[in-house]
mmCIF file of C-alpha atoms in Angstrom:
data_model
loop_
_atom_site.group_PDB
_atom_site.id
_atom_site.type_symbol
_atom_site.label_atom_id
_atom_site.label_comp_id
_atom_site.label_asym_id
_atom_site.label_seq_id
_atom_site.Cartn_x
_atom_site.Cartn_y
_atom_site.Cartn_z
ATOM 1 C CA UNK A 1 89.724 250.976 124.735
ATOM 2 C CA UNK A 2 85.713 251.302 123.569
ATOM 3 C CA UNK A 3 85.144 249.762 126.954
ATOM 4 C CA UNK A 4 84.608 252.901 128.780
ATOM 5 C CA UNK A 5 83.591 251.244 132.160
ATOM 6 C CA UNK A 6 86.515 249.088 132.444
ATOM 7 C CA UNK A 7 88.728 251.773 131.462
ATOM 8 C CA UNK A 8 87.009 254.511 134.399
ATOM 9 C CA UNK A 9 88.381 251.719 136.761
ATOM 10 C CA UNK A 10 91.755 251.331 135.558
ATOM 11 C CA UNK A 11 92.072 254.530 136.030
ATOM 12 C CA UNK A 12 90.269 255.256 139.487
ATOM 13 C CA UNK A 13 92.260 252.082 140.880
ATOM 14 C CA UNK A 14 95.597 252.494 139.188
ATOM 15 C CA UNK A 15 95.809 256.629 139.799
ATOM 16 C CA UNK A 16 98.374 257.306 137.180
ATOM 17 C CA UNK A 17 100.681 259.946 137.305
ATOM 18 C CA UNK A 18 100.976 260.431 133.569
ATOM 19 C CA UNK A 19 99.082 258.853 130.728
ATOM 20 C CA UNK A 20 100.062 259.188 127.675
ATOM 21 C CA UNK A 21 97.242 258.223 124.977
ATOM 22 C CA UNK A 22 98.484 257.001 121.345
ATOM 23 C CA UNK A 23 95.687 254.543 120.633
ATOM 24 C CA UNK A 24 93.728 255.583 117.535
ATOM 25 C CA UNK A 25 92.966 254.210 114.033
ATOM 26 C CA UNK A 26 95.148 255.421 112.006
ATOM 27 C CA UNK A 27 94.236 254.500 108.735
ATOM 28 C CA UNK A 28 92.245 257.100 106.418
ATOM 29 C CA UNK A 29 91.072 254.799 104.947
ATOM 30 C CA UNK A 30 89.831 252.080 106.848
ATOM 31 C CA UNK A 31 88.105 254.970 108.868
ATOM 32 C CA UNK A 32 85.939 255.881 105.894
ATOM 33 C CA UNK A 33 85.253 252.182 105.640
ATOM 34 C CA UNK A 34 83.292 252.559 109.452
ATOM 35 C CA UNK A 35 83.687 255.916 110.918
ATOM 36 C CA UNK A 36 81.197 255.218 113.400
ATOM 37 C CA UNK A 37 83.731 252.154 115.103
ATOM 38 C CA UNK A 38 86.573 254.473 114.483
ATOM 39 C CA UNK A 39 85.006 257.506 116.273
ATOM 40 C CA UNK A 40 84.171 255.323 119.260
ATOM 41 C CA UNK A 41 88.651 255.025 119.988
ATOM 42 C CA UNK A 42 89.490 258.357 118.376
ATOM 43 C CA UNK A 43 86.966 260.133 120.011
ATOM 44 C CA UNK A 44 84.510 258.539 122.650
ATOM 45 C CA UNK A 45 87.551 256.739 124.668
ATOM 46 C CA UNK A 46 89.943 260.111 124.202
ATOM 47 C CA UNK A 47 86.928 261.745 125.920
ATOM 48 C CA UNK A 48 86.867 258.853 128.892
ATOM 49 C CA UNK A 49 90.546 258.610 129.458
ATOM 50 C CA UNK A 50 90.321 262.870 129.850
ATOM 51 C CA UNK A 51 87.757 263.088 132.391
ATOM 52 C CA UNK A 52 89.095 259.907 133.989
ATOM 53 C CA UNK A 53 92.209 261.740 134.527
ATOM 54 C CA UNK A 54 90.655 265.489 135.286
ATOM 55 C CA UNK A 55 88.756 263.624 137.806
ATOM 56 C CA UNK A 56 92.396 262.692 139.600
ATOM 57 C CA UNK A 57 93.390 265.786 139.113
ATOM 58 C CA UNK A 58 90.380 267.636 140.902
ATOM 59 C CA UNK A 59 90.593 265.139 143.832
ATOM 60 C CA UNK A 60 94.426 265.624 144.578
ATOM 61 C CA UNK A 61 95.196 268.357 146.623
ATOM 62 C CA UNK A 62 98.378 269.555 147.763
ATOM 63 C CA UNK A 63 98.703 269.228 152.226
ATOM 64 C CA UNK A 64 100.385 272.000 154.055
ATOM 65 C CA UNK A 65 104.160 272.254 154.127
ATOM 66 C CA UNK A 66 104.003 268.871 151.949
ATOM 67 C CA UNK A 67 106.766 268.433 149.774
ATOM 68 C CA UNK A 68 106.449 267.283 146.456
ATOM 69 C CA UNK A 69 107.309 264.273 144.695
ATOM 70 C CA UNK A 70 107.042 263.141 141.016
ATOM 71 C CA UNK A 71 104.145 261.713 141.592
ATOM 72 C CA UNK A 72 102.923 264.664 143.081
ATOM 73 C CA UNK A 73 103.751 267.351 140.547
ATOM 74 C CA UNK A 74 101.865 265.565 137.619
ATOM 75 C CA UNK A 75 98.885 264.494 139.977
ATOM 76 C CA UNK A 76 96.935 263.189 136.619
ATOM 77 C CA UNK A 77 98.559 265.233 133.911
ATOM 78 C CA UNK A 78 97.489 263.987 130.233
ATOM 79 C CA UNK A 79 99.650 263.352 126.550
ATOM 80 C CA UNK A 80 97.512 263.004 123.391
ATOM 81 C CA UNK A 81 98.971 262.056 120.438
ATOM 82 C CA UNK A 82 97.232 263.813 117.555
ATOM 83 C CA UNK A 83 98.201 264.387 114.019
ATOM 84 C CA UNK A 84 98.832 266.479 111.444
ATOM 85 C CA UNK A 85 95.999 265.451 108.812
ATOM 86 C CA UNK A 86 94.383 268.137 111.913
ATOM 87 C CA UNK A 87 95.469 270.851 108.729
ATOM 88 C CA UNK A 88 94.057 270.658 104.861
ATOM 89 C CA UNK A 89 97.861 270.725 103.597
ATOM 90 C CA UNK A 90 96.828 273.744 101.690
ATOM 91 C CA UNK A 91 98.913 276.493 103.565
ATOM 92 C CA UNK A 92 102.269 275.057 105.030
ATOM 93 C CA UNK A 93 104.444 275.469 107.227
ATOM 94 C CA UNK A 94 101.392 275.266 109.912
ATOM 95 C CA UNK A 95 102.274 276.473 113.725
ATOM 96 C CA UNK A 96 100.553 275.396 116.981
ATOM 97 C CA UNK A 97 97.816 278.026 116.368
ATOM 98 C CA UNK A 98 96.994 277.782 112.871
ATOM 99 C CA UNK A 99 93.245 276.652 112.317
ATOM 100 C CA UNK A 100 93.067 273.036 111.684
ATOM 101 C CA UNK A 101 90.849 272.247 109.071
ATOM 102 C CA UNK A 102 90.656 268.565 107.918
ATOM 103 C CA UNK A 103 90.214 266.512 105.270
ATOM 104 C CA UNK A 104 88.667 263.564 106.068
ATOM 105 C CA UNK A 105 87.214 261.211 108.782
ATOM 106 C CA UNK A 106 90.371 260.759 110.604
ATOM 107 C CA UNK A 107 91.730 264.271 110.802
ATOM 108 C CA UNK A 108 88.035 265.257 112.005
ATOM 109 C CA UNK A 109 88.441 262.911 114.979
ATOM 110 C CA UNK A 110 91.665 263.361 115.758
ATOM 111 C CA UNK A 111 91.296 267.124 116.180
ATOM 112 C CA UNK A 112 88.044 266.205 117.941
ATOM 113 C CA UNK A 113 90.231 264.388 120.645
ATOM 114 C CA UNK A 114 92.066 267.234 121.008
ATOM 115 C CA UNK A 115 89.474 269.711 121.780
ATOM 116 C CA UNK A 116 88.195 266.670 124.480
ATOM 117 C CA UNK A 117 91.741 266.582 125.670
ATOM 118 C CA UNK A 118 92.413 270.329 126.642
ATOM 119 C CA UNK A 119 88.767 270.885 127.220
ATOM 120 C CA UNK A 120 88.686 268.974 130.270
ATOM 121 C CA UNK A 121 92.334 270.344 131.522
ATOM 122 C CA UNK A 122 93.934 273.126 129.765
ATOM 123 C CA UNK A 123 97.546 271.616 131.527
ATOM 124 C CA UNK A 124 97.572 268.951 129.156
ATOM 125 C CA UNK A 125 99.497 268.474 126.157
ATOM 126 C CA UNK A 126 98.832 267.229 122.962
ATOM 127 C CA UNK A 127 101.840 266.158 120.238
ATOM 128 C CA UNK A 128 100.815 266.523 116.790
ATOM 129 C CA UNK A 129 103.001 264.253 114.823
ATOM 130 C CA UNK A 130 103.724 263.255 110.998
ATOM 131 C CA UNK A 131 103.488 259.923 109.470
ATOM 132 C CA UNK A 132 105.636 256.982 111.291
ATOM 133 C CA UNK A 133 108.171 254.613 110.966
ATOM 134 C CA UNK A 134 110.278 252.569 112.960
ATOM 135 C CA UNK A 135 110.894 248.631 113.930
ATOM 136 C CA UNK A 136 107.593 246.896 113.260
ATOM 137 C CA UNK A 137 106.049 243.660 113.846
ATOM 138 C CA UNK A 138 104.737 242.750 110.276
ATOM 139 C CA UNK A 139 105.623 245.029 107.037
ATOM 140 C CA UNK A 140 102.365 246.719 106.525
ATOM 141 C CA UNK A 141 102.309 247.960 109.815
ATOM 142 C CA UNK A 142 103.636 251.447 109.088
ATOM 143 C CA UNK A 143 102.603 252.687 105.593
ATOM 144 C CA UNK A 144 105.804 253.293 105.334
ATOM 145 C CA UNK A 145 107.646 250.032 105.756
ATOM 146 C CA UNK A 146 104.989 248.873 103.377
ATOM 147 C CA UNK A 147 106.554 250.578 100.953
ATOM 148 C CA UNK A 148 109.410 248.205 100.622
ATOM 149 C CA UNK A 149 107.185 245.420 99.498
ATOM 150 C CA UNK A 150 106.953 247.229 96.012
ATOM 151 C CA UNK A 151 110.124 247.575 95.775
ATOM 152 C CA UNK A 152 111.404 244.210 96.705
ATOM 153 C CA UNK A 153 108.971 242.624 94.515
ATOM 154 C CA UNK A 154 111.343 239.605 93.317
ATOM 155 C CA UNK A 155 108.650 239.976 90.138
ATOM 156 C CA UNK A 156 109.444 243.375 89.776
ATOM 157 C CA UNK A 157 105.763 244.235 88.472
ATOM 158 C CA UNK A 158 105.248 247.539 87.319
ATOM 159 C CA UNK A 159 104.052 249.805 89.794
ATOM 160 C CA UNK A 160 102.588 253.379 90.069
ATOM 161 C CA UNK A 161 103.307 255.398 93.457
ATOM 162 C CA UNK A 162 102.586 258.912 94.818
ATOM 163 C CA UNK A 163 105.189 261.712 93.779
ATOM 164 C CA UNK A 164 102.575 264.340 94.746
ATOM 165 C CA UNK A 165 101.577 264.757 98.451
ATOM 166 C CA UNK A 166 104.332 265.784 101.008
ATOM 167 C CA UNK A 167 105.440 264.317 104.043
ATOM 168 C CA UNK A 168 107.906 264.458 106.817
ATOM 169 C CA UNK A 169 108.179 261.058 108.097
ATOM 170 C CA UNK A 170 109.707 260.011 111.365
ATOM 171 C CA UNK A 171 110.935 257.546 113.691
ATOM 172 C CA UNK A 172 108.883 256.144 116.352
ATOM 173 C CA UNK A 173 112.176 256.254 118.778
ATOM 174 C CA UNK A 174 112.246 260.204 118.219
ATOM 175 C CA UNK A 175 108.581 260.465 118.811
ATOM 176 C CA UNK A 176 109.510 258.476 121.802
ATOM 177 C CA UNK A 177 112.420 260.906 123.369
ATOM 178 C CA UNK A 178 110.363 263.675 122.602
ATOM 179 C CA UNK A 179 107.462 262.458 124.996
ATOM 180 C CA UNK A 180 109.921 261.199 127.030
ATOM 181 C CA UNK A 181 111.144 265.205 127.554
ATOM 182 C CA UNK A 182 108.209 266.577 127.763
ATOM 183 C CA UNK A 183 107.372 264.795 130.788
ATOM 184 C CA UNK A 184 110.420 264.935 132.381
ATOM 185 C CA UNK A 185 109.618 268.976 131.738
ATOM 186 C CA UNK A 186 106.497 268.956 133.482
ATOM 187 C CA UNK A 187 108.291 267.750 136.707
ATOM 188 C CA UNK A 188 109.982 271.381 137.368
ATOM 189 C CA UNK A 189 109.105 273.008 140.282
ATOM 190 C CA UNK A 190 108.387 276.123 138.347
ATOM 191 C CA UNK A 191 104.915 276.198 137.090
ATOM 192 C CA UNK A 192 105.836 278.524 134.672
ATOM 193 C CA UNK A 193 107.808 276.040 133.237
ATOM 194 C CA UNK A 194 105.821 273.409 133.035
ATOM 195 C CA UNK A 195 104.588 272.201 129.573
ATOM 196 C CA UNK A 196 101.109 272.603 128.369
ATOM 197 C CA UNK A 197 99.062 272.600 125.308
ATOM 198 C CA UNK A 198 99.470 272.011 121.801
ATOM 199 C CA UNK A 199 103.282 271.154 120.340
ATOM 200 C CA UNK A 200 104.347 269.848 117.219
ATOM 201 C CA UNK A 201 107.031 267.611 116.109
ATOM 202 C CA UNK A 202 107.884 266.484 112.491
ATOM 203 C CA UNK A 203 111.047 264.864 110.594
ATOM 204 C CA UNK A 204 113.238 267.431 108.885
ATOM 205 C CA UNK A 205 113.189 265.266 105.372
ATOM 206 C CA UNK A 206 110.579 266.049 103.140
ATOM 207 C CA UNK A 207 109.487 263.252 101.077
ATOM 208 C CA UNK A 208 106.607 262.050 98.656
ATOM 209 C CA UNK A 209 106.288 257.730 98.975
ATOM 210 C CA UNK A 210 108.390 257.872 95.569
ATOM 211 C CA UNK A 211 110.988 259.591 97.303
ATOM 212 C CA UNK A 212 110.897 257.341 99.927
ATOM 213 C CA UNK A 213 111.062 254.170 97.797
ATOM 214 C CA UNK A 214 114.005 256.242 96.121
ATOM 215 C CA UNK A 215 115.810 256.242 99.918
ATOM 216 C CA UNK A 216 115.091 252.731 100.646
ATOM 217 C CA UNK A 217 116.523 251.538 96.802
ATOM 218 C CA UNK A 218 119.626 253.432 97.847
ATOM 219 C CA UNK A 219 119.425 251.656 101.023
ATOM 220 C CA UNK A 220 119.899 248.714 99.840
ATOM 221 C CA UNK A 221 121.105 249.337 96.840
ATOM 222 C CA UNK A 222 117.749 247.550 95.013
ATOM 223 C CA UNK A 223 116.624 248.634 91.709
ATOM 224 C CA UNK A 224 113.469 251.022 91.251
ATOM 225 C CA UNK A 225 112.721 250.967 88.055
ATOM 226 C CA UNK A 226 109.903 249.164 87.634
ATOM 227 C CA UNK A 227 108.528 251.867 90.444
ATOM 228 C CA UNK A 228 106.823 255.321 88.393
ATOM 229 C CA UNK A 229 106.630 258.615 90.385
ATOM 230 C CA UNK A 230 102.858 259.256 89.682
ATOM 231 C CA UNK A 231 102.315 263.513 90.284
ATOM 232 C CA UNK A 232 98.720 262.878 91.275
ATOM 233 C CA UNK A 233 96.841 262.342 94.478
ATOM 234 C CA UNK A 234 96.712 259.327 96.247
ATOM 235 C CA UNK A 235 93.385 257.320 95.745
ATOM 236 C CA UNK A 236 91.050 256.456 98.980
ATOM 237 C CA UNK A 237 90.011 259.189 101.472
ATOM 238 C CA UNK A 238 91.031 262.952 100.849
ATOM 239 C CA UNK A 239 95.050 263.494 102.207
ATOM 240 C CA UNK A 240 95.968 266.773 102.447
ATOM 241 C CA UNK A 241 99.223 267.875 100.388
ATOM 242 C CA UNK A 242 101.667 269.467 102.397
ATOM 243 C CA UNK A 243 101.189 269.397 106.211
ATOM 244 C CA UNK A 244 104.830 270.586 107.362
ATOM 245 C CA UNK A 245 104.773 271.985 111.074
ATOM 246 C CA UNK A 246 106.483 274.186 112.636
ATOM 247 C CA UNK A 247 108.478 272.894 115.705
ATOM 248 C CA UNK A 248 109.690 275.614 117.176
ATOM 249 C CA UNK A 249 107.661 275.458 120.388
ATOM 250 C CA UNK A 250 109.466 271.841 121.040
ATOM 251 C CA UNK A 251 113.050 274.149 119.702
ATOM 252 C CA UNK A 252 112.435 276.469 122.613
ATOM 253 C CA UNK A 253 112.230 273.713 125.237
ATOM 254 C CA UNK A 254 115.589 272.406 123.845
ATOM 255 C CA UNK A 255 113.825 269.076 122.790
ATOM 256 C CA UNK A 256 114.397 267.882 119.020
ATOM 257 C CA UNK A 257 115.203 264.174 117.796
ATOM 258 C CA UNK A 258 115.573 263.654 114.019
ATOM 259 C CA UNK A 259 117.285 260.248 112.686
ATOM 260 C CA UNK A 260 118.192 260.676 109.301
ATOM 261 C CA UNK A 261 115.246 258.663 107.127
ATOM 262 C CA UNK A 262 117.847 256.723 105.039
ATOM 263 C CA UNK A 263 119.388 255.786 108.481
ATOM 264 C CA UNK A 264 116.518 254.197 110.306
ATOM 265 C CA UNK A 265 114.230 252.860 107.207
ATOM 266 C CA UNK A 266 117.065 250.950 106.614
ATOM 267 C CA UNK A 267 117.830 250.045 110.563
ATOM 268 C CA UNK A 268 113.995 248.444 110.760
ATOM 269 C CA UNK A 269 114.048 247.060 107.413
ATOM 270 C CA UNK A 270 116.882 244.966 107.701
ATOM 271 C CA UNK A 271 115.534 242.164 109.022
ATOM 272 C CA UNK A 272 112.965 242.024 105.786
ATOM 273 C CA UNK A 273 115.501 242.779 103.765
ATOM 274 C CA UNK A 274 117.610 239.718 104.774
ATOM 275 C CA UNK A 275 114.662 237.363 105.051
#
């Protein structure tokens, strides 16, 4: 992805219809630890992949009498997947046009993609979404699957965890659907219609990690005790404390996907659970 010339000619040779861009570090953390390396995928190749595609769109042009296929009615349309560490958690709920003001290194870049994103075509959209879950390849892939190592610890070693900052997870396969709609919006004939700029999509649960640990014990019916709700804020770079968004721009469209958290922690952490 920090290959920029390779990734001009995928996208001059390929000519995709739709791209939808979720690469990114994700981890606060590990972005304080070298922003600069970070800022070259959140930013620099959000930037690339945006002109890439305004470039397509600038250079297709609609014949005469020509009807219109799929292909044709996207002619290099762009999703970004951004975030909502975009807001300082300080004034929930947030809507689509509430000032973003971040934290730390990763909400700055993210938000920075964004502005790259829309800058270069104002018909693109960007999804700002919440923290993840969903079926994943090793345990500390999500930070919340990683959870569950705490509280399967056989040991059952004392442990603090966050009680204090406020999220609404959700599953990957929602996230999924919900792109999934958006671009099947952006195929109407009516360009009035047609999907553009910033929407917002998060789980309707909210949770601190101890409540989710709390959800996942009754999942499996494991004991938490040895787990203490800690009402302070989690160590490493800044998170904000409440970053609940509004939806109701994805409500109007008729799109919304929410699985239950209890439901599909314990769906993709059955397979740990059994090992």
């Amino acid at each position: 992805m920090t290959d920029t010339a390779s990734m001009k000619s995928f996208i001059t040779e390929e000519k995709p219809d739709f791209l939808i861009h979720s690469a990114a570090q994700r981890f606060p953390d590990k972005m304080q630890e070298n922003p600069e390396q970070a800022r070259l995928l959140n930013v620099e190749a959000t930037k690339v992949l945006a002109e890439s595609m305004s470039k397509l769109s600038h250079d297709f042009q609609i014949k005469p009498n020509q009807r219109l296929n799929f292909s044709d009615q996207l002619g290099g349309k762009m999703l970004y997947i951004s975030t909502d560490y975009v807001f300082d958690g300080k004034s929930p709920p947030y809507t689509h046009e509430s000032l973003p003001n971040p934290l730390n290194d990763y909400g700055i870049s993210k938000l920075a993609g964004e502005k790259a994103v829309l800058k270069e075509n104002s018909d693109n959209l960007i999804l700002r979404i919440p923290i993840l879950y969903g079926d994943v390849t090793y345990i500390d892939e999500s930070a919340v699957t990683t959870l569950y190592k705490k509280l399967a610890d056989p040991t059952k070693k004392a442990t603090e965890m966050s009680d204090y900052e406020i999220r609404r997870p959700s599953h990957v396969s929602d996230i999924a659907s919900i792109v999934h709609d958006l671009i099947n919006l952006c195929c109407k004939s009516d360009p009035l219609q047609v999907p553009k700029g910033v929407y917002q999509w998060c789980g309707t649960e909210a949770m601190t990690k101890y409540d989710m640990i709390k959800s996942m014990s009754e999942a499996f019916d494991l004991d938490h005790s040895h787990i203490k709700g800690v009402k302070e804020p989690s160590p490493g770079a800044a998170r904000p404390y409440d970053t609940t968004m509004v939806t109701t721009r994805l409500l109007d469209l008729g799109i919304q996907h929410h699985t239950p958290f209890k439901v599909g922690i314990k769906a993709c952490l059955e397979k740990w659970h059994n090992k």
